Tab-separated table of N, CA and C in Angstrom:
chain	number	residue	atom	x	y	z
A	1284	UNK	N	-162.462	8.354	137.871
A	1284	UNK	CA	-162.572	9.433	138.835
A	1284	UNK	C	-164.003	9.960	138.829
A	1285	UNK	N	-164.529	10.155	140.007
A	1285	UNK	CA	-165.869	10.730	140.130
A	1285	UNK	C	-165.809	12.224	139.806
A	1286	UNK	N	-166.882	12.736	139.244
A	1286	UNK	CA	-166.916	14.155	138.875
A	1286	UNK	C	-167.982	14.930	139.636
A	1287	UNK	N	-168.542	14.311	140.674
A	1287	UNK	CA	-169.532	15.028	141.472
A	1287	UNK	C	-168.837	16.148	142.253
A	1288	UNK	N	-169.570	17.183	142.639
A	1288	UNK	CA	-168.957	18.333	143.311
A	1288	UNK	C	-168.185	17.968	144.587
A	1289	UNK	N	-168.686	17.035	145.373
A	1289	UNK	CA	-168.001	16.672	146.622
A	1289	UNK	C	-166.661	15.988	146.343
A	1290	UNK	N	-166.621	15.086	145.385
A	1290	UNK	CA	-165.358	14.426	145.033
A	1290	UNK	C	-164.353	15.435	144.490
A	1291	UNK	N	-164.820	16.361	143.674
A	1291	UNK	CA	-163.931	17.393	143.139
A	1291	UNK	C	-163.428	18.315	144.243
A	1292	UNK	N	-164.278	18.628	145.208
A	1292	UNK	CA	-163.865	19.463	146.344
A	1292	UNK	C	-162.775	18.754	147.149
A	1293	UNK	N	-162.973	17.470	147.424
A	1293	UNK	CA	-161.986	16.710	148.197
A	1293	UNK	C	-160.682	16.585	147.416
A	1294	UNK	N	-160.767	16.341	146.119
A	1294	UNK	CA	-159.559	16.262	145.292
A	1294	UNK	C	-158.781	17.579	145.367
A	1295	UNK	N	-159.492	18.698	145.263
A	1295	UNK	CA	-158.843	20.002	145.370
A	1295	UNK	C	-158.172	20.197	146.719
A	1296	UNK	N	-158.843	19.757	147.778
A	1296	UNK	CA	-158.268	19.828	149.125
A	1296	UNK	C	-156.983	19.003	149.192
A	1297	UNK	N	-157.037	17.769	148.706
A	1297	UNK	CA	-155.856	16.902	148.745
A	1297	UNK	C	-154.697	17.539	147.990
A	1298	UNK	N	-154.975	18.068	146.811
A	1298	UNK	CA	-153.917	18.661	145.995
A	1298	UNK	C	-153.329	19.912	146.638
A	1299	UNK	N	-154.188	20.805	147.107
A	1299	UNK	CA	-153.675	22.062	147.660
A	1299	UNK	C	-152.934	21.838	148.974
A	1300	UNK	N	-153.522	21.075	149.868
A	1300	UNK	CA	-152.893	20.868	151.173
A	1300	UNK	C	-151.612	20.046	151.063
A	1301	UNK	N	-151.605	19.047	150.197
A	1301	UNK	CA	-150.408	18.218	150.040
A	1301	UNK	C	-149.243	19.027	149.487
A	1302	UNK	N	-149.534	20.027	148.669
A	1302	UNK	CA	-148.449	20.843	148.119
A	1302	UNK	C	-148.029	21.962	149.068
A	1303	UNK	N	-148.946	22.434	149.911
A	1303	UNK	CA	-148.648	23.548	150.814
A	1303	UNK	C	-148.004	23.115	152.124
A	1304	UNK	N	-148.379	21.976	152.639
A	1304	UNK	CA	-147.931	21.539	153.964
A	1304	UNK	C	-146.596	20.810	153.871
A	1305	UNK	N	-145.843	20.867	154.962
A	1305	UNK	CA	-144.622	20.072	155.049
A	1305	UNK	C	-145.003	18.615	155.305
A	1306	UNK	N	-144.058	17.729	155.110
A	1306	UNK	CA	-144.312	16.313	155.389
A	1306	UNK	C	-144.688	16.144	156.858
A	1307	UNK	N	-144.028	16.852	157.751
A	1307	UNK	CA	-144.352	16.756	159.188
A	1307	UNK	C	-145.780	17.196	159.451
A	1308	UNK	N	-146.206	18.270	158.799
A	1308	UNK	CA	-147.587	18.740	158.969
A	1308	UNK	C	-148.587	17.732	158.408
A	1309	UNK	N	-148.239	17.114	157.292
A	1309	UNK	CA	-149.117	16.087	156.725
A	1309	UNK	C	-149.218	14.890	157.666
A	1310	UNK	N	-148.097	14.466	158.209
A	1310	UNK	CA	-148.095	13.340	159.153
A	1310	UNK	C	-148.964	13.668	160.359
A	1311	UNK	N	-148.856	14.875	160.876
A	1311	UNK	CA	-149.671	15.264	162.039
A	1311	UNK	C	-151.157	15.184	161.707
A	1312	UNK	N	-151.529	15.605	160.517
A	1312	UNK	CA	-152.939	15.534	160.111
A	1312	UNK	C	-153.393	14.089	159.953
A	1313	UNK	N	-152.549	13.277	159.337
A	1313	UNK	CA	-152.880	11.858	159.176
A	1313	UNK	C	-153.032	11.211	160.543
A	1314	UNK	N	-152.136	11.522	161.431
A	1314	UNK	CA	-152.157	10.902	162.760
A	1314	UNK	C	-153.436	11.243	163.520
A	1315	UNK	N	-153.968	12.441	163.332
A	1315	UNK	CA	-155.263	12.790	163.950
A	1315	UNK	C	-156.345	11.810	163.508
A	1316	UNK	N	-156.387	11.533	162.221
A	1316	UNK	CA	-157.367	10.589	161.694
A	1316	UNK	C	-157.152	9.185	162.220
A	1317	UNK	N	-155.895	8.795	162.341
A	1317	UNK	CA	-155.586	7.454	162.833
A	1317	UNK	C	-156.001	7.291	164.294
A	1318	UNK	N	-155.768	8.320	165.084
A	1318	UNK	CA	-156.171	8.264	166.493
A	1318	UNK	C	-157.692	8.199	166.613
A	1319	UNK	N	-158.375	8.946	165.764
A	1319	UNK	CA	-159.836	8.934	165.765
A	1319	UNK	C	-160.362	7.544	165.383
A	1320	UNK	N	-159.747	6.924	164.388
A	1320	UNK	CA	-160.159	5.585	163.966
A	1320	UNK	C	-159.959	4.575	165.093
A	1321	UNK	N	-158.798	4.589	165.716
A	1321	UNK	CA	-158.518	3.639	166.799
A	1321	UNK	C	-159.477	3.852	167.964
A	1322	UNK	N	-159.716	5.098	168.328
A	1322	UNK	CA	-160.632	5.393	169.432
A	1322	UNK	C	-162.041	4.920	169.145
A	1323	UNK	N	-162.516	5.162	167.921
A	1323	UNK	CA	-163.870	4.734	167.551
A	1323	UNK	C	-163.972	3.214	167.532
A	1324	UNK	N	-162.940	2.552	167.047
A	1324	UNK	CA	-162.958	1.086	166.989
A	1324	UNK	C	-162.991	0.484	168.387
A	1325	UNK	N	-162.152	0.999	169.258
A	1325	UNK	CA	-162.059	0.425	170.604
A	1325	UNK	C	-163.256	0.776	171.476
A	1326	UNK	N	-164.069	1.739	171.039
A	1326	UNK	CA	-165.283	2.091	171.786
A	1326	UNK	C	-166.416	1.093	171.539
A	1327	UNK	N	-166.248	0.241	170.551
A	1327	UNK	CA	-167.286	-0.749	170.246
A	1327	UNK	C	-167.100	-1.960	171.151
A	1328	UNK	N	-168.174	-2.333	171.814
A	1328	UNK	CA	-168.128	-3.491	172.719
A	1328	UNK	C	-167.674	-4.729	171.948
A	1329	UNK	N	-166.808	-5.547	172.544
A	1329	UNK	CA	-166.343	-6.754	171.851
A	1329	UNK	C	-167.480	-7.632	171.332
A	1330	UNK	N	-168.556	-7.755	172.062
A	1330	UNK	CA	-169.672	-8.587	171.628
A	1330	UNK	C	-170.445	-8.027	170.453
A	1331	UNK	N	-170.255	-6.737	170.151
A	1331	UNK	CA	-170.994	-6.091	169.057
A	1331	UNK	C	-170.148	-5.929	167.795
A	1332	UNK	N	-168.931	-6.401	167.823
A	1332	UNK	CA	-168.003	-6.124	166.723
A	1332	UNK	C	-168.297	-6.890	165.439
A	1333	UNK	N	-168.962	-8.024	165.528
A	1333	UNK	CA	-169.225	-8.808	164.319
A	1333	UNK	C	-170.677	-8.733	163.857
A	1334	UNK	N	-171.519	-8.066	164.625
A	1334	UNK	CA	-172.937	-7.941	164.263
A	1334	UNK	C	-173.128	-6.750	163.324
A	1335	UNK	N	-173.970	-6.924	162.328
A	1335	UNK	CA	-174.286	-5.825	161.405
A	1335	UNK	C	-175.409	-5.002	162.026
A	1336	UNK	N	-175.131	-3.741	162.378
A	1336	UNK	CA	-176.168	-2.899	162.984
A	1336	UNK	C	-177.303	-2.616	161.995
A	1337	UNK	N	-178.489	-2.341	162.507
A	1337	UNK	CA	-179.618	-1.998	161.630
A	1337	UNK	C	-179.261	-0.815	160.728
A	1338	UNK	N	-179.599	-0.945	159.460
A	1338	UNK	CA	-179.335	0.129	158.511
A	1338	UNK	C	-177.935	0.125	157.920
A	1339	UNK	N	-177.080	-0.765	158.373
A	1339	UNK	CA	-175.710	-0.846	157.862
A	1339	UNK	C	-175.585	-2.041	156.920
A	1340	UNK	N	-174.544	-2.031	156.100
A	1340	UNK	CA	-174.308	-3.150	155.193
A	1340	UNK	C	-173.141	-4.021	155.639
A	1341	UNK	N	-172.401	-3.539	156.643
A	1341	UNK	CA	-171.315	-4.354	157.172
A	1341	UNK	C	-171.173	-4.139	158.660
A	1342	UNK	N	-170.465	-5.039	159.282
A	1342	UNK	CA	-170.273	-4.995	160.730
A	1342	UNK	C	-169.115	-4.063	161.074
A	1343	UNK	N	-168.974	-3.705	162.352
A	1343	UNK	CA	-167.793	-2.950	162.759
A	1343	UNK	C	-166.499	-3.682	162.389
A	1344	UNK	N	-166.505	-5.013	162.508
A	1344	UNK	CA	-165.330	-5.798	162.137
A	1344	UNK	C	-165.016	-5.627	160.650
A	1345	UNK	N	-166.041	-5.693	159.809
A	1345	UNK	CA	-165.847	-5.495	158.370
A	1345	UNK	C	-165.292	-4.097	158.085
A	1346	UNK	N	-165.843	-3.110	158.753
A	1346	UNK	CA	-165.435	-1.718	158.555
A	1346	UNK	C	-163.970	-1.516	158.944
A	1347	UNK	N	-163.594	-2.006	160.125
A	1347	UNK	CA	-162.214	-1.828	160.577
A	1347	UNK	C	-161.250	-2.643	159.723
A	1348	UNK	N	-161.647	-3.841	159.331
A	1348	UNK	CA	-160.794	-4.679	158.480
A	1348	UNK	C	-160.532	-3.962	157.144
A	1349	UNK	N	-161.576	-3.353	156.574
A	1349	UNK	CA	-161.393	-2.583	155.339
A	1349	UNK	C	-160.488	-1.367	155.579
A	1350	UNK	N	-160.798	-0.588	156.607
A	1350	UNK	CA	-160.044	0.652	156.857
A	1350	UNK	C	-158.567	0.363	157.084
A	1351	UNK	N	-158.269	-0.611	157.933
A	1351	UNK	CA	-156.864	-0.910	158.224
A	1351	UNK	C	-156.183	-1.568	157.033
A	1352	UNK	N	-156.870	-2.489	156.359
A	1352	UNK	CA	-156.268	-3.146	155.197
A	1352	UNK	C	-155.945	-2.161	154.090
A	1353	UNK	N	-156.876	-1.271	153.809
A	1353	UNK	CA	-156.663	-0.259	152.782
A	1353	UNK	C	-155.534	0.691	153.175
A	1354	UNK	N	-155.541	1.137	154.421
A	1354	UNK	CA	-154.490	2.055	154.881
A	1354	UNK	C	-153.112	1.400	154.841
A	1355	UNK	N	-153.029	0.135	155.247
A	1355	UNK	CA	-151.746	-0.580	155.227
A	1355	UNK	C	-151.239	-0.690	153.792
A	1356	UNK	N	-152.128	-1.041	152.883
A	1356	UNK	CA	-151.759	-1.156	151.467
A	1356	UNK	C	-151.306	0.199	150.915
A	1357	UNK	N	-152.076	1.241	151.188
A	1357	UNK	CA	-151.715	2.590	150.724
A	1357	UNK	C	-150.395	3.049	151.337
A	1358	UNK	N	-150.190	2.755	152.611
A	1358	UNK	CA	-148.945	3.146	153.284
A	1358	UNK	C	-147.744	2.515	152.584
A	1359	UNK	N	-147.877	1.251	152.212
A	1359	UNK	CA	-146.793	0.559	151.509
A	1359	UNK	C	-146.537	1.218	150.155
A	1360	UNK	N	-147.598	1.551	149.441
A	1360	UNK	CA	-147.440	2.207	148.144
A	1360	UNK	C	-146.779	3.577	148.298
A	1361	UNK	N	-147.262	4.359	149.239
A	1361	UNK	CA	-146.726	5.705	149.471
A	1361	UNK	C	-145.244	5.628	149.813
A	1362	UNK	N	-144.904	4.754	150.726
A	1362	UNK	CA	-143.519	4.588	151.173
A	1362	UNK	C	-142.611	4.270	149.983
A	1363	UNK	N	-143.008	3.297	149.170
A	1363	UNK	CA	-142.166	2.893	148.041
A	1363	UNK	C	-142.037	3.997	147.004
A	1364	UNK	N	-143.125	4.664	146.685
A	1364	UNK	CA	-143.043	5.730	145.684
A	1364	UNK	C	-142.218	6.897	146.223
A	1365	UNK	N	-142.417	7.277	147.469
A	1365	UNK	CA	-141.666	8.399	148.047
A	1365	UNK	C	-140.168	8.122	148.070
A	1366	UNK	N	-139.796	6.870	148.271
A	1366	UNK	CA	-138.377	6.524	148.403
A	1366	UNK	C	-137.718	6.077	147.104
A	1367	UNK	N	-138.494	5.485	146.183
A	1367	UNK	CA	-137.893	4.921	144.970
A	1367	UNK	C	-138.488	5.451	143.673
A	1368	UNK	N	-139.668	6.045	143.749
A	1368	UNK	CA	-140.344	6.481	142.538
A	1368	UNK	C	-141.079	5.366	141.824
A	1369	UNK	N	-141.131	4.192	142.446
A	1369	UNK	CA	-141.794	3.049	141.819
A	1369	UNK	C	-142.935	2.549	142.686
A	1370	UNK	N	-144.043	2.247	142.039
A	1370	UNK	CA	-145.200	1.681	142.725
A	1370	UNK	C	-144.951	0.191	142.916
A	1371	UNK	N	-145.036	-0.307	144.142
A	1371	UNK	CA	-144.748	-1.726	144.364
A	1371	UNK	C	-145.888	-2.614	143.872
A	1372	UNK	N	-145.558	-3.854	143.500
A	1372	UNK	CA	-146.625	-4.786	143.127
A	1372	UNK	C	-147.341	-5.271	144.379
A	1373	UNK	N	-148.456	-5.910	144.164
A	1373	UNK	CA	-149.167	-6.504	145.299
A	1373	UNK	C	-150.530	-5.900	145.491
A	1374	UNK	N	-151.435	-6.749	145.927
A	1374	UNK	CA	-152.818	-6.346	146.156
A	1374	UNK	C	-153.061	-6.092	147.633
A	1375	UNK	N	-154.141	-5.393	147.888
A	1375	UNK	CA	-154.563	-5.128	149.268
A	1375	UNK	C	-154.973	-6.437	149.936
A	1376	UNK	N	-154.571	-6.595	151.185
A	1376	UNK	CA	-154.962	-7.761	151.968
A	1376	UNK	C	-155.580	-7.278	153.271
A	1377	UNK	N	-156.736	-7.820	153.590
A	1377	UNK	CA	-157.381	-7.458	154.857
A	1377	UNK	C	-156.628	-8.129	155.997
A	1378	UNK	N	-156.273	-7.382	157.021
A	1378	UNK	CA	-155.555	-7.994	158.136
A	1378	UNK	C	-156.454	-8.947	158.923
A	1379	UNK	N	-155.852	-9.989	159.435
A	1379	UNK	CA	-156.587	-10.959	160.246
A	1379	UNK	C	-156.481	-10.560	161.712
A	1380	UNK	N	-157.327	-11.165	162.523
A	1380	UNK	CA	-157.202	-10.999	163.960
A	1380	UNK	C	-158.265	-10.119	164.574
A	1381	UNK	N	-158.056	-9.869	165.842
A	1381	UNK	CA	-158.970	-9.058	166.644
A	1381	UNK	C	-158.820	-7.581	166.289
A	1382	UNK	N	-159.706	-6.766	166.834
A	1382	UNK	CA	-159.591	-5.314	166.651
A	1382	UNK	C	-158.203	-4.848	167.083
A	1383	UNK	N	-157.786	-5.314	168.236
A	1383	UNK	CA	-156.501	-4.885	168.781
A	1383	UNK	C	-155.345	-5.311	167.870
A	1384	UNK	N	-155.428	-6.513	167.310
A	1384	UNK	CA	-154.375	-6.985	166.406
A	1384	UNK	C	-154.379	-6.207	165.090
A	1385	UNK	N	-155.568	-5.919	164.567
A	1385	UNK	CA	-155.648	-5.113	163.341
A	1385	UNK	C	-155.059	-3.726	163.579
A	1386	UNK	N	-155.409	-3.128	164.709
A	1386	UNK	CA	-154.899	-1.788	165.017
A	1386	UNK	C	-153.393	-1.804	165.245
A	1387	UNK	N	-152.862	-2.888	165.805
A	1387	UNK	CA	-151.411	-2.997	166.005
A	1387	UNK	C	-150.691	-3.080	164.652
A	1388	UNK	N	-151.214	-3.869	163.726
A	1388	UNK	CA	-150.615	-3.952	162.379
A	1388	UNK	C	-150.710	-2.606	161.669
A	1389	UNK	N	-151.825	-1.947	161.844
A	1389	UNK	CA	-152.052	-0.620	161.272
A	1389	UNK	C	-151.001	0.350	161.806
A	1390	UNK	N	-150.818	0.345	163.101
A	1390	UNK	CA	-149.849	1.229	163.751
A	1390	UNK	C	-148.443	0.967	163.228
A	1391	UNK	N	-148.058	-0.308	163.119
A	1391	UNK	CA	-146.724	-0.660	162.614
A	1391	UNK	C	-146.518	-0.124	161.195
A	1392	UNK	N	-147.517	-0.294	160.346
A	1392	UNK	CA	-147.409	0.181	158.964
A	1392	UNK	C	-147.267	1.699	158.916
A	1393	UNK	N	-148.035	2.384	159.746
A	1393	UNK	CA	-147.972	3.848	159.756
A	1393	UNK	C	-146.651	4.347	160.314
A	1394	UNK	N	-146.172	3.718	161.371
A	1394	UNK	CA	-144.885	4.131	161.933
A	1394	UNK	C	-143.766	3.971	160.905
A	1395	UNK	N	-143.805	2.872	160.151
A	1395	UNK	CA	-142.815	2.660	159.098
A	1395	UNK	C	-142.968	3.716	158.002
A	1396	UNK	N	-144.206	3.974	157.613
A	1396	UNK	CA	-144.466	5.000	156.602
A	1396	UNK	C	-143.910	6.343	157.052
A	1397	UNK	N	-144.243	6.751	158.257
A	1397	UNK	CA	-143.796	8.053	158.755
A	1397	UNK	C	-142.271	8.147	158.758
A	1398	UNK	N	-141.606	7.100	159.234
A	1398	UNK	CA	-140.140	7.111	159.284
A	1398	UNK	C	-139.552	7.267	157.881
A	1399	UNK	N	-140.102	6.554	156.923
A	1399	UNK	CA	-139.559	6.602	155.569
A	1399	UNK	C	-139.855	7.921	154.857
A	1400	UNK	N	-141.066	8.443	154.980
A	1400	UNK	CA	-141.343	9.701	154.269
A	1400	UNK	C	-140.616	10.876	154.916
A	1401	UNK	N	-140.300	10.764	156.191
A	1401	UNK	CA	-139.486	11.814	156.823
A	1401	UNK	C	-138.085	11.843	156.222
A	1402	UNK	N	-137.590	10.690	155.808
A	1402	UNK	CA	-136.250	10.592	155.221
A	1402	UNK	C	-136.242	10.896	153.726
A	1403	UNK	N	-137.390	10.771	153.087
A	1403	UNK	CA	-137.469	10.974	151.637
A	1403	UNK	C	-137.382	12.457	151.294
A	1404	UNK	N	-136.957	12.726	150.085
A	1404	UNK	CA	-136.978	14.089	149.561
A	1404	UNK	C	-138.450	14.462	149.360
A	1405	UNK	N	-138.938	15.510	150.028
A	1405	UNK	CA	-140.363	15.834	149.951
A	1405	UNK	C	-140.835	16.262	148.562
A	1406	UNK	N	-139.905	16.591	147.681
A	1406	UNK	CA	-140.263	17.019	146.327
A	1406	UNK	C	-139.978	15.949	145.279
A	1407	UNK	N	-139.441	14.825	145.700
A	1407	UNK	CA	-139.073	13.774	144.748
A	1407	UNK	C	-140.285	12.945	144.336
A	1408	UNK	N	-140.268	12.531	143.110
A	1408	UNK	CA	-141.233	11.563	142.559
A	1408	UNK	C	-142.686	12.033	142.606
A	1409	UNK	N	-142.902	13.342	142.642
A	1409	UNK	CA	-144.278	13.844	142.657
A	1409	UNK	C	-144.962	13.675	141.304
A	1410	UNK	N	-144.178	13.353	140.280
A	1410	UNK	CA	-144.752	13.073	138.964
A	1410	UNK	C	-145.316	11.655	138.881
A	1411	UNK	N	-144.963	10.811	139.841
A	1411	UNK	CA	-145.476	9.439	139.873
A	1411	UNK	C	-146.839	9.473	140.558
A	1412	UNK	N	-147.856	9.100	139.807
A	1412	UNK	CA	-149.225	9.148	140.339
A	1412	UNK	C	-149.899	7.813	140.075
A	1413	UNK	N	-150.839	7.488	140.934
A	1413	UNK	CA	-151.648	6.295	140.713
A	1413	UNK	C	-153.074	6.605	141.096
A	1414	UNK	N	-153.972	5.819	140.520
A	1414	UNK	CA	-155.384	6.167	140.530
A	1414	UNK	C	-156.093	5.849	141.840
A	1415	UNK	N	-156.862	6.826	142.269
A	1415	UNK	CA	-157.852	6.626	143.325
A	1415	UNK	C	-159.199	6.570	142.605
A	1416	UNK	N	-160.084	5.633	142.973
A	1416	UNK	CA	-161.333	5.491	142.218
A	1416	UNK	C	-162.256	6.710	142.246
A	1417	UNK	N	-162.180	7.537	143.287
A	1417	UNK	CA	-163.046	8.714	143.371
A	1417	UNK	C	-162.318	10.012	143.062
A	1418	UNK	N	-161.035	10.080	143.367
A	1418	UNK	CA	-160.307	11.345	143.309
A	1418	UNK	C	-159.265	11.409	142.201
A	1419	UNK	N	-159.218	10.400	141.344
A	1419	UNK	CA	-158.306	10.411	140.209
A	1419	UNK	C	-156.875	10.106	140.604
A	1420	UNK	N	-155.956	10.472	139.722
A	1420	UNK	CA	-154.541	10.200	139.955
A	1420	UNK	C	-153.996	11.134	141.029
A	1421	UNK	N	-153.351	10.542	142.020
A	1421	UNK	CA	-152.766	11.295	143.133
A	1421	UNK	C	-151.290	10.947	143.257
A	1422	UNK	N	-150.483	11.918	143.692
A	1422	UNK	CA	-149.076	11.626	143.976
A	1422	UNK	C	-148.941	11.149	145.425
A	1423	UNK	N	-147.726	10.797	145.825
A	1423	UNK	CA	-147.555	10.189	147.150
A	1423	UNK	C	-147.936	11.130	148.286
A	1424	UNK	N	-147.690	12.408	148.133
A	1424	UNK	CA	-148.059	13.352	149.201
A	1424	UNK	C	-149.579	13.476	149.311
A	1425	UNK	N	-150.267	13.462	148.172
A	1425	UNK	CA	-151.733	13.508	148.170
A	1425	UNK	C	-152.311	12.230	148.758
A	1426	UNK	N	-151.719	11.094	148.413
A	1426	UNK	CA	-152.161	9.822	149.003
A	1426	UNK	C	-151.925	9.813	150.514
A	1427	UNK	N	-150.799	10.392	150.944
A	1427	UNK	CA	-150.523	10.463	152.383
A	1427	UNK	C	-151.648	11.208	153.087
A	1428	UNK	N	-152.033	12.350	152.583
A	1428	UNK	CA	-153.121	13.112	153.192
A	1428	UNK	C	-154.455	12.383	153.057
A	1429	UNK	N	-154.637	11.645	151.971
A	1429	UNK	CA	-155.868	10.860	151.818
A	1429	UNK	C	-156.061	9.896	152.988
A	1430	UNK	N	-154.980	9.369	153.543
A	1430	UNK	CA	-155.106	8.450	154.683
A	1430	UNK	C	-155.884	9.097	155.825
A	1431	UNK	N	-155.728	10.391	156.007
A	1431	UNK	CA	-156.489	11.111	157.038
A	1431	UNK	C	-157.987	11.053	156.735
A	1432	UNK	N	-158.346	11.398	155.516
A	1432	UNK	CA	-159.758	11.419	155.130
A	1432	UNK	C	-160.364	10.028	155.262
A	1433	UNK	N	-159.643	9.039	154.787
A	1433	UNK	CA	-160.137	7.663	154.830
A	1433	UNK	C	-160.364	7.206	156.266
A	1434	UNK	N	-159.403	7.449	157.131
A	1434	UNK	CA	-159.534	7.019	158.528
A	1434	UNK	C	-160.637	7.772	159.253
A	1435	UNK	N	-160.741	9.066	159.013
A	1435	UNK	CA	-161.797	9.846	159.670
A	1435	UNK	C	-163.181	9.414	159.182
A	1436	UNK	N	-163.298	9.101	157.905
A	1436	UNK	CA	-164.573	8.649	157.362
A	1436	UNK	C	-165.012	7.348	158.041
A	1437	UNK	N	-164.096	6.407	158.164
A	1437	UNK	CA	-164.452	5.136	158.798
A	1437	UNK	C	-164.548	5.260	160.317
A	1438	UNK	N	-163.863	6.216	160.905
A	1438	UNK	CA	-164.041	6.474	162.344
A	1438	UNK	C	-165.464	6.953	162.608
A	1439	UNK	N	-165.961	7.836	161.755
A	1439	UNK	CA	-167.353	8.304	161.901
A	1439	UNK	C	-168.330	7.147	161.729
A	1440	UNK	N	-168.047	6.284	160.781
A	1440	UNK	CA	-168.914	5.129	160.554
A	1440	UNK	C	-168.905	4.207	161.779
A	1441	UNK	N	-167.732	3.950	162.335
A	1441	UNK	CA	-167.639	3.104	163.530
A	1441	UNK	C	-168.331	3.753	164.724
A	1442	UNK	N	-168.184	5.063	164.862
A	1442	UNK	CA	-168.843	5.769	165.970
A	1442	UNK	C	-170.359	5.651	165.851
A	1443	UNK	N	-170.876	5.752	164.633
A	1443	UNK	CA	-172.322	5.593	164.423
A	1443	UNK	C	-172.754	4.171	164.756
A	1444	UNK	N	-171.928	3.204	164.397
A	1444	UNK	CA	-172.244	1.808	164.716
A	1444	UNK	C	-172.235	1.578	166.223
A	1445	UNK	N	-171.302	2.203	166.911
A	1445	UNK	CA	-171.236	2.056	168.370
A	1445	UNK	C	-172.481	2.638	169.013
A	1446	UNK	N	-172.977	3.729	168.451
A	1446	UNK	CA	-174.174	4.366	168.985
A	1446	UNK	C	-175.443	3.596	168.712
A	1447	UNK	N	-175.411	2.741	167.680
A	1447	UNK	CA	-176.619	1.982	167.348
A	1447	UNK	C	-176.653	0.623	168.026
A	1448	UNK	N	-175.535	0.255	168.692
A	1448	UNK	CA	-175.467	-1.092	169.260
A	1448	UNK	C	-175.681	-1.169	170.674
């Protein structure tokens, strides 16, 4: 876990908001980030999606592949822990395909996540935590809210790439 002030501030935000908000409120916040990510991705011209913009270390395609792959993996983990209390096995896999196909897989994973956490007991299995490399051990509700931060961060990155291309 990182101990810099910004990481600690974000960790505090995740912990406080995840405990204060209802699951529906958390989903609404996550969905804002997801819409922002999809909008930023689709704003990039198809011909510019695989080129690495000046000053960047990866292309828009790399960025979206990471964002969607990570979110899909996290969604699966959150869903399983919220419903069973067990972290599922399996590693993150970057989705294949076009921007539109990646976003469709992303959408399917999120829709499944939302349906399952709405059915789960919102107070169950909060003692089950797993490590985030910057924010330490988080429970499923904190990870759910993290999806918002992650998507918004990469949406901003994609928007900057669109502006440079």
